[in-house]
JSON list of C-alpha atoms in Angstrom, two decimals:
[
{"chain": "U", "resi": 91, "resn": "GLU", "atom": "CA", "xyz": [72.48, 81.05, 85.82]},
{"chain": "U", "resi": 92, "resn": "ASN", "atom": "CA", "xyz": [72.86, 84.80, 85.24]},
{"chain": "U", "resi": 93, "resn": "ILE", "atom": "CA", "xyz": [71.74, 85.44, 88.84]},
{"chain": "U", "resi": 94, "resn": "GLU", "atom": "CA", "xyz": [74.28, 82.92, 90.10]},
{"chain": "U", "resi": 95, "resn": "LEU", "atom": "CA", "xyz": [76.99, 84.47, 87.94]},
{"chain": "U", "resi": 96, "resn": "LYS", "atom": "CA", "xyz": [76.15, 87.97, 89.18]},
{"chain": "U", "resi": 97, "resn": "SER", "atom": "CA", "xyz": [76.10, 86.73, 92.78]},
{"chain": "U", "resi": 98, "resn": "GLU", "atom": "CA", "xyz": [79.47, 85.07, 92.34]},
{"chain": "U", "resi": 99, "resn": "LEU", "atom": "CA", "xyz": [80.84, 88.24, 90.69]},
{"chain": "U", "resi": 100, "resn": "GLN", "atom": "CA", "xyz": [79.60, 90.35, 93.64]},
{"chain": "U", "resi": 101, "resn": "ARG", "atom": "CA", "xyz": [81.19, 87.90, 96.07]},
{"chain": "U", "resi": 102, "resn": "PHE", "atom": "CA", "xyz": [84.53, 88.11, 94.24]},
{"chain": "U", "resi": 103, "resn": "GLN", "atom": "CA", "xyz": [84.32, 91.91, 94.15]},
{"chain": "U", "resi": 104, "resn": "ALA", "atom": "CA", "xyz": [83.63, 92.00, 97.91]},
{"chain": "U", "resi": 105, "resn": "GLN", "atom": "CA", "xyz": [86.64, 89.72, 98.50]},
{"chain": "U", "resi": 106, "resn": "LEU", "atom": "CA", "xyz": [88.77, 91.99, 96.32]},
{"chain": "U", "resi": 107, "resn": "GLU", "atom": "CA", "xyz": [87.70, 95.08, 98.27]},
{"chain": "U", "resi": 108, "resn": "ALA", "atom": "CA", "xyz": [88.36, 93.29, 101.57]},
{"chain": "U", "resi": 109, "resn": "ALA", "atom": "CA", "xyz": [91.82, 92.26, 100.34]},
{"chain": "U", "resi": 110, "resn": "LYS", "atom": "CA", "xyz": [92.60, 95.84, 99.28]},
{"chain": "U", "resi": 111, "resn": "GLN", "atom": "CA", "xyz": [91.51, 97.19, 102.69]},
{"chain": "U", "resi": 112, "resn": "SER", "atom": "CA", "xyz": [93.53, 94.48, 104.44]},
{"chain": "U", "resi": 113, "resn": "ILE", "atom": "CA", "xyz": [96.61, 95.50, 102.45]},
{"chain": "U", "resi": 114, "resn": "ILE", "atom": "CA", "xyz": [96.11, 99.17, 103.39]},
{"chain": "U", "resi": 115, "resn": "ASP", "atom": "CA", "xyz": [95.58, 98.27, 107.06]},
{"chain": "U", "resi": 116, "resn": "LEU", "atom": "CA", "xyz": [98.60, 95.98, 107.08]},
{"chain": "U", "resi": 117, "resn": "ASP", "atom": "CA", "xyz": [100.75, 98.64, 105.42]},
{"chain": "U", "resi": 118, "resn": "ASN", "atom": "CA", "xyz": [99.68, 101.27, 107.99]},
{"chain": "U", "resi": 119, "resn": "GLU", "atom": "CA", "xyz": [100.23, 98.82, 110.81]},
{"chain": "U", "resi": 120, "resn": "SER", "atom": "CA", "xyz": [103.67, 97.92, 109.45]},
{"chain": "U", "resi": 121, "resn": "MET", "atom": "CA", "xyz": [104.67, 101.57, 109.13]},
{"chain": "U", "resi": 122, "resn": "GLN", "atom": "CA", "xyz": [103.46, 102.37, 112.64]},
{"chain": "U", "resi": 123, "resn": "SER", "atom": "CA", "xyz": [105.17, 99.33, 114.12]},
{"chain": "U", "resi": 124, "resn": "ALA", "atom": "CA", "xyz": [108.46, 100.19, 112.40]},
{"chain": "U", "resi": 125, "resn": "LYS", "atom": "CA", "xyz": [108.30, 103.78, 113.63]},
{"chain": "U", "resi": 126, "resn": "LYS", "atom": "CA", "xyz": [107.66, 102.73, 117.22]},
{"chain": "U", "resi": 127, "resn": "ALA", "atom": "CA", "xyz": [110.43, 100.15, 117.05]},
{"chain": "U", "resi": 128, "resn": "GLU", "atom": "CA", "xyz": [112.97, 102.67, 115.81]},
{"chain": "U", "resi": 129, "resn": "GLU", "atom": "CA", "xyz": [112.06, 105.16, 118.58]},
{"chain": "U", "resi": 130, "resn": "ALA", "atom": "CA", "xyz": [112.21, 102.43, 121.21]},
{"chain": "U", "resi": 131, "resn": "ALA", "atom": "CA", "xyz": [115.56, 101.22, 119.86]},
{"chain": "U", "resi": 132, "resn": "LEU", "atom": "CA", "xyz": [117.17, 104.69, 120.12]},
{"chain": "U", "resi": 133, "resn": "GLU", "atom": "CA", "xyz": [115.92, 105.16, 123.66]},
{"chain": "U", "resi": 134, "resn": "LYS", "atom": "CA", "xyz": [117.07, 101.72, 124.77]},
{"chain": "U", "resi": 135, "resn": "ARG", "atom": "CA", "xyz": [120.53, 102.18, 123.25]},
{"chain": "U", "resi": 136, "resn": "ARG", "atom": "CA", "xyz": [121.00, 105.18, 125.46]},
{"chain": "U", "resi": 137, "resn": "ARG", "atom": "CA", "xyz": [120.07, 103.25, 128.59]},
{"chain": "U", "resi": 138, "resn": "ASP", "atom": "CA", "xyz": [122.17, 100.11, 128.45]},
{"chain": "U", "resi": 139, "resn": "ASP", "atom": "CA", "xyz": [123.32, 97.07, 126.53]},
{"chain": "U", "resi": 140, "resn": "ASN", "atom": "CA", "xyz": [120.66, 94.82, 127.99]},
{"chain": "U", "resi": 141, "resn": "GLU", "atom": "CA", "xyz": [117.96, 97.03, 126.61]},
{"chain": "U", "resi": 142, "resn": "PHE", "atom": "CA", "xyz": [119.87, 97.05, 123.32]},
{"chain": "U", "resi": 143, "resn": "ARG", "atom": "CA", "xyz": [119.52, 93.25, 123.13]},
{"chain": "U", "resi": 144, "resn": "GLN", "atom": "CA", "xyz": [115.81, 93.61, 123.79]},
{"chain": "U", "resi": 145, "resn": "MET", "atom": "CA", "xyz": [115.66, 96.11, 120.92]},
{"chain": "U", "resi": 146, "resn": "GLU", "atom": "CA", "xyz": [117.39, 93.61, 118.65]},
{"chain": "U", "resi": 147, "resn": "ASP", "atom": "CA", "xyz": [114.76, 91.04, 119.62]},
{"chain": "U", "resi": 148, "resn": "THR", "atom": "CA", "xyz": [112.07, 93.58, 118.82]},
{"chain": "U", "resi": 149, "resn": "VAL", "atom": "CA", "xyz": [113.65, 94.30, 115.42]},
{"chain": "U", "resi": 150, "resn": "ALA", "atom": "CA", "xyz": [113.78, 90.57, 114.69]},
{"chain": "U", "resi": 151, "resn": "HIS", "atom": "CA", "xyz": [110.13, 90.29, 115.66]},
{"chain": "U", "resi": 152, "resn": "ILE", "atom": "CA", "xyz": [109.28, 93.23, 113.41]},
{"chain": "U", "resi": 153, "resn": "GLU", "atom": "CA", "xyz": [111.23, 91.70, 110.53]},
{"chain": "U", "resi": 154, "resn": "LYS", "atom": "CA", "xyz": [109.32, 88.47, 111.02]},
{"chain": "U", "resi": 155, "resn": "LYS", "atom": "CA", "xyz": [106.05, 90.39, 111.14]},
{"chain": "U", "resi": 156, "resn": "SER", "atom": "CA", "xyz": [107.10, 92.35, 108.06]},
{"chain": "U", "resi": 157, "resn": "GLN", "atom": "CA", "xyz": [107.84, 89.10, 106.23]},
{"chain": "U", "resi": 158, "resn": "GLU", "atom": "CA", "xyz": [104.45, 87.78, 107.29]},
{"chain": "U", "resi": 159, "resn": "LEU", "atom": "CA", "xyz": [102.86, 90.98, 106.05]},
{"chain": "U", "resi": 160, "resn": "CYS", "atom": "CA", "xyz": [104.73, 90.67, 102.75]},
{"chain": "U", "resi": 161, "resn": "ASN", "atom": "CA", "xyz": [103.48, 87.12, 102.43]},
{"chain": "U", "resi": 162, "resn": "LYS", "atom": "CA", "xyz": [99.96, 88.27, 103.23]},
{"chain": "U", "resi": 163, "resn": "LEU", "atom": "CA", "xyz": [100.35, 91.03, 100.66]},
{"chain": "U", "resi": 164, "resn": "LYS", "atom": "CA", "xyz": [101.48, 88.51, 98.05]},
{"chain": "U", "resi": 165, "resn": "HIS", "atom": "CA", "xyz": [98.52, 86.28, 98.89]},
{"chain": "U", "resi": 166, "resn": "ALA", "atom": "CA", "xyz": [96.16, 89.25, 98.72]},
{"chain": "U", "resi": 167, "resn": "GLN", "atom": "CA", "xyz": [97.60, 90.30, 95.36]},
{"chain": "U", "resi": 168, "resn": "GLN", "atom": "CA", "xyz": [97.23, 86.74, 94.07]},
{"chain": "U", "resi": 169, "resn": "ALA", "atom": "CA", "xyz": [93.65, 86.67, 95.37]},
{"chain": "U", "resi": 170, "resn": "ALA", "atom": "CA", "xyz": [93.00, 89.94, 93.55]},
{"chain": "U", "resi": 171, "resn": "ARG", "atom": "CA", "xyz": [94.44, 88.51, 90.31]},
{"chain": "U", "resi": 172, "resn": "ASP", "atom": "CA", "xyz": [92.38, 85.33, 90.78]},
{"chain": "U", "resi": 173, "resn": "ALA", "atom": "CA", "xyz": [89.27, 87.42, 91.36]},
{"chain": "U", "resi": 174, "resn": "GLU", "atom": "CA", "xyz": [89.94, 89.41, 88.20]},
{"chain": "U", "resi": 175, "resn": "GLU", "atom": "CA", "xyz": [90.48, 86.20, 86.22]},
{"chain": "U", "resi": 176, "resn": "ALA", "atom": "CA", "xyz": [87.27, 84.75, 87.64]},
{"chain": "U", "resi": 177, "resn": "ASN", "atom": "CA", "xyz": [85.46, 87.97, 86.79]},
{"chain": "U", "resi": 178, "resn": "ASP", "atom": "CA", "xyz": [86.75, 87.78, 83.21]},
{"chain": "U", "resi": 179, "resn": "ALA", "atom": "CA", "xyz": [85.70, 84.13, 83.01]},
{"chain": "U", "resi": 180, "resn": "LEU", "atom": "CA", "xyz": [82.25, 85.02, 84.33]},
{"chain": "U", "resi": 181, "resn": "LYS", "atom": "CA", "xyz": [81.91, 87.79, 81.75]},
{"chain": "U", "resi": 182, "resn": "LYS", "atom": "CA", "xyz": [82.94, 85.37, 79.01]},
{"chain": "U", "resi": 183, "resn": "ARG", "atom": "CA", "xyz": [80.48, 82.75, 80.28]},
{"chain": "U", "resi": 184, "resn": "ASP", "atom": "CA", "xyz": [77.73, 85.38, 80.46]},
{"chain": "U", "resi": 185, "resn": "LYS", "atom": "CA", "xyz": [78.40, 86.32, 76.84]},
{"chain": "U", "resi": 186, "resn": "GLU", "atom": "CA", "xyz": [78.33, 82.65, 75.82]},
{"chain": "U", "resi": 187, "resn": "LEU", "atom": "CA", "xyz": [75.04, 82.14, 77.68]},
{"chain": "U", "resi": 188, "resn": "ARG", "atom": "CA", "xyz": [73.52, 85.18, 76.00]},
{"chain": "U", "resi": 189, "resn": "LEU", "atom": "CA", "xyz": [74.52, 83.81, 72.60]},
{"chain": "U", "resi": 190, "resn": "SER", "atom": "CA", "xyz": [73.13, 80.39, 73.55]},
{"chain": "U", "resi": 191, "resn": "VAL", "atom": "CA", "xyz": [69.85, 81.95, 74.63]},
{"chain": "U", "resi": 192, "resn": "ALA", "atom": "CA", "xyz": [69.65, 83.81, 71.32]},
{"chain": "U", "resi": 193, "resn": "ARG", "atom": "CA", "xyz": [70.29, 80.55, 69.41]},
{"chain": "U", "resi": 194, "resn": "VAL", "atom": "CA", "xyz": [67.65, 78.73, 71.47]},
{"chain": "U", "resi": 195, "resn": "ARG", "atom": "CA", "xyz": [65.16, 81.52, 70.75]},
{"chain": "U", "resi": 196, "resn": "GLU", "atom": "CA", "xyz": [65.88, 81.20, 67.02]},
{"chain": "U", "resi": 197, "resn": "ILE", "atom": "CA", "xyz": [65.38, 77.44, 67.20]},
{"chain": "U", "resi": 198, "resn": "VAL", "atom": "CA", "xyz": [62.16, 77.83, 69.18]},
{"chain": "U", "resi": 199, "resn": "ASP", "atom": "CA", "xyz": [60.84, 80.39, 66.70]},
{"chain": "U", "resi": 200, "resn": "HIS", "atom": "CA", "xyz": [61.70, 78.03, 63.84]},
{"chain": "U", "resi": 201, "resn": "LEU", "atom": "CA", "xyz": [60.03, 75.10, 65.62]},
{"chain": "U", "resi": 202, "resn": "VAL", "atom": "CA", "xyz": [56.91, 77.18, 66.33]},
{"chain": "U", "resi": 203, "resn": "SER", "atom": "CA", "xyz": [56.78, 78.11, 62.65]},
{"chain": "U", "resi": 204, "resn": "GLU", "atom": "CA", "xyz": [57.25, 74.47, 61.60]},
{"chain": "U", "resi": 205, "resn": "ASN", "atom": "CA", "xyz": [54.58, 73.41, 64.09]},
{"chain": "U", "resi": 206, "resn": "GLU", "atom": "CA", "xyz": [52.12, 75.88, 62.57]},
{"chain": "U", "resi": 207, "resn": "LYS", "atom": "CA", "xyz": [52.89, 74.50, 59.10]},
{"chain": "U", "resi": 208, "resn": "LEU", "atom": "CA", "xyz": [52.38, 70.96, 60.38]},
{"chain": "U", "resi": 209, "resn": "LYS", "atom": "CA", "xyz": [49.07, 71.94, 61.98]},
{"chain": "U", "resi": 210, "resn": "GLU", "atom": "CA", "xyz": [47.91, 73.41, 58.67]},
{"chain": "U", "resi": 211, "resn": "ARG", "atom": "CA", "xyz": [49.07, 70.28, 56.82]},
{"chain": "U", "resi": 212, "resn": "ASN", "atom": "CA", "xyz": [47.33, 68.10, 59.43]},
{"chain": "U", "resi": 213, "resn": "GLN", "atom": "CA", "xyz": [44.07, 70.02, 58.96]},
{"chain": "U", "resi": 214, "resn": "SER", "atom": "CA", "xyz": [44.37, 69.61, 55.20]},
{"chain": "U", "resi": 215, "resn": "LEU", "atom": "CA", "xyz": [45.01, 65.87, 55.60]},
{"chain": "U", "resi": 216, "resn": "GLU", "atom": "CA", "xyz": [42.07, 65.55, 57.98]},
{"chain": "U", "resi": 217, "resn": "MET", "atom": "CA", "xyz": [39.81, 67.20, 55.41]},
{"chain": "U", "resi": 218, "resn": "GLU", "atom": "CA", "xyz": [41.12, 64.84, 52.71]},
{"chain": "U", "resi": 219, "resn": "LEU", "atom": "CA", "xyz": [40.59, 61.89, 55.06]},
{"chain": "U", "resi": 220, "resn": "SER", "atom": "CA", "xyz": [37.05, 63.03, 55.78]},
{"chain": "U", "resi": 221, "resn": "GLU", "atom": "CA", "xyz": [36.37, 63.31, 52.04]},
{"chain": "U", "resi": 222, "resn": "LEU", "atom": "CA", "xyz": [37.87, 59.85, 51.47]},
{"chain": "U", "resi": 223, "resn": "ARG", "atom": "CA", "xyz": [35.74, 58.39, 54.27]},
{"chain": "U", "resi": 224, "resn": "SER", "atom": "CA", "xyz": [32.64, 59.92, 52.71]},
{"chain": "U", "resi": 225, "resn": "GLN", "atom": "CA", "xyz": [33.70, 58.45, 49.34]},
{"chain": "U", "resi": 226, "resn": "VAL", "atom": "CA", "xyz": [34.30, 55.03, 50.98]},
{"chain": "U", "resi": 227, "resn": "ASP", "atom": "CA", "xyz": [30.85, 55.18, 52.64]},
{"chain": "U", "resi": 228, "resn": "HIS", "atom": "CA", "xyz": [29.33, 56.14, 49.29]},
{"chain": "U", "resi": 229, "resn": "ASP", "atom": "CA", "xyz": [31.23, 53.30, 47.51]},
{"chain": "U", "resi": 230, "resn": "ARG", "atom": "CA", "xyz": [30.14, 50.79, 50.18]},
{"chain": "U", "resi": 231, "resn": "GLN", "atom": "CA", "xyz": [26.53, 51.82, 49.76]},
{"chain": "U", "resi": 232, "resn": "ARG", "atom": "CA", "xyz": [26.90, 51.53, 45.98]},
{"chain": "U", "resi": 233, "resn": "ALA", "atom": "CA", "xyz": [28.54, 48.08, 46.38]},
{"chain": "U", "resi": 234, "resn": "LYS", "atom": "CA", "xyz": [25.66, 47.03, 48.66]},
{"chain": "U", "resi": 235, "resn": "ASP", "atom": "CA", "xyz": [23.14, 48.27, 46.09]},
{"chain": "U", "resi": 236, "resn": "ILE", "atom": "CA", "xyz": [25.03, 46.40, 43.34]},
{"chain": "U", "resi": 237, "resn": "ASP", "atom": "CA", "xyz": [25.11, 43.23, 45.47]},
{"chain": "U", "resi": 238, "resn": "GLU", "atom": "CA", "xyz": [21.36, 43.50, 46.04]},
{"chain": "U", "resi": 239, "resn": "ALA", "atom": "CA", "xyz": [20.73, 44.09, 42.34]},
{"chain": "U", "resi": 240, "resn": "ASN", "atom": "CA", "xyz": [23.05, 41.19, 41.49]},
{"chain": "U", "resi": 241, "resn": "ALA", "atom": "CA", "xyz": [21.17, 38.96, 43.94]},
{"chain": "U", "resi": 242, "resn": "VAL", "atom": "CA", "xyz": [17.86, 39.92, 42.29]},
{"chain": "U", "resi": 243, "resn": "LEU", "atom": "CA", "xyz": [19.32, 39.29, 38.80]},
{"chain": "U", "resi": 244, "resn": "THR", "atom": "CA", "xyz": [20.80, 35.97, 39.93]},
{"chain": "U", "resi": 245, "resn": "LYS", "atom": "CA", "xyz": [17.46, 34.92, 41.39]},
{"chain": "U", "resi": 246, "resn": "THR", "atom": "CA", "xyz": [15.64, 36.01, 38.25]},
{"chain": "U", "resi": 247, "resn": "PHE", "atom": "CA", "xyz": [18.23, 34.23, 36.10]},
{"chain": "U", "resi": 248, "resn": "ASN", "atom": "CA", "xyz": [17.91, 31.03, 38.17]},
{"chain": "U", "resi": 249, "resn": "GLU", "atom": "CA", "xyz": [14.10, 31.15, 37.97]},
{"chain": "U", "resi": 250, "resn": "ARG", "atom": "CA", "xyz": [14.25, 31.74, 34.24]},
{"chain": "U", "resi": 251, "resn": "GLU", "atom": "CA", "xyz": [16.77, 28.93, 33.82]},
{"chain": "U", "resi": 252, "resn": "GLU", "atom": "CA", "xyz": [14.49, 26.57, 35.73]},
{"chain": "U", "resi": 253, "resn": "GLU", "atom": "CA", "xyz": [11.53, 27.58, 33.56]},
{"chain": "U", "resi": 254, "resn": "LEU", "atom": "CA", "xyz": [13.53, 27.00, 30.43]},
{"chain": "U", "resi": 255, "resn": "CYS", "atom": "CA", "xyz": [14.78, 23.68, 31.72]},
{"chain": "U", "resi": 256, "resn": "LEU", "atom": "CA", "xyz": [11.20, 22.62, 32.44]},
{"chain": "U", "resi": 257, "resn": "LYS", "atom": "CA", "xyz": [10.06, 23.73, 29.00]},
{"chain": "U", "resi": 258, "resn": "LEU", "atom": "CA", "xyz": [12.92, 21.84, 27.42]},
{"chain": "U", "resi": 259, "resn": "ASP", "atom": "CA", "xyz": [12.08, 18.76, 29.44]},
{"chain": "U", "resi": 260, "resn": "LYS", "atom": "CA", "xyz": [8.45, 19.05, 28.33]},
{"chain": "U", "resi": 261, "resn": "MET", "atom": "CA", "xyz": [9.48, 19.45, 24.76]},
{"chain": "U", "resi": 262, "resn": "ALA", "atom": "CA", "xyz": [11.68, 16.50, 24.89]}
]
């Protein structure tokens, strides 16, 4: 966006310079035209009335041209003011963008820092999970050993109970 803003600023500055040169050229042209018209008018007045009417037509044409030049001057001045306003707006926008970029950098730095903390916490949790899995594996093995021992005890108890029942039956 900065490149676009700079490009637009350069374009406005070029238009401003062109408008200034156009004003200078138009002013010179107007002065030269007025000078020639005055000289021609004096010479024609000396000759005859018909030429005097032609001079009046020329003066009217010059007045019209002068009015057109004044209008062009006004437009050029307005264009210059618009260009200055646009330049000021671009400078303001550039400043805002610079501040936004600085804020984004702060946020990114904060997020990177938070990410590092989360990575450390994740590693810690993974180690705890690994320890818990080892403990679960150990507890499963222990439960399996207890189940096997319980099965042996139950079998022994059932055999003993049968023996006792047989002895009791014999005694009875």
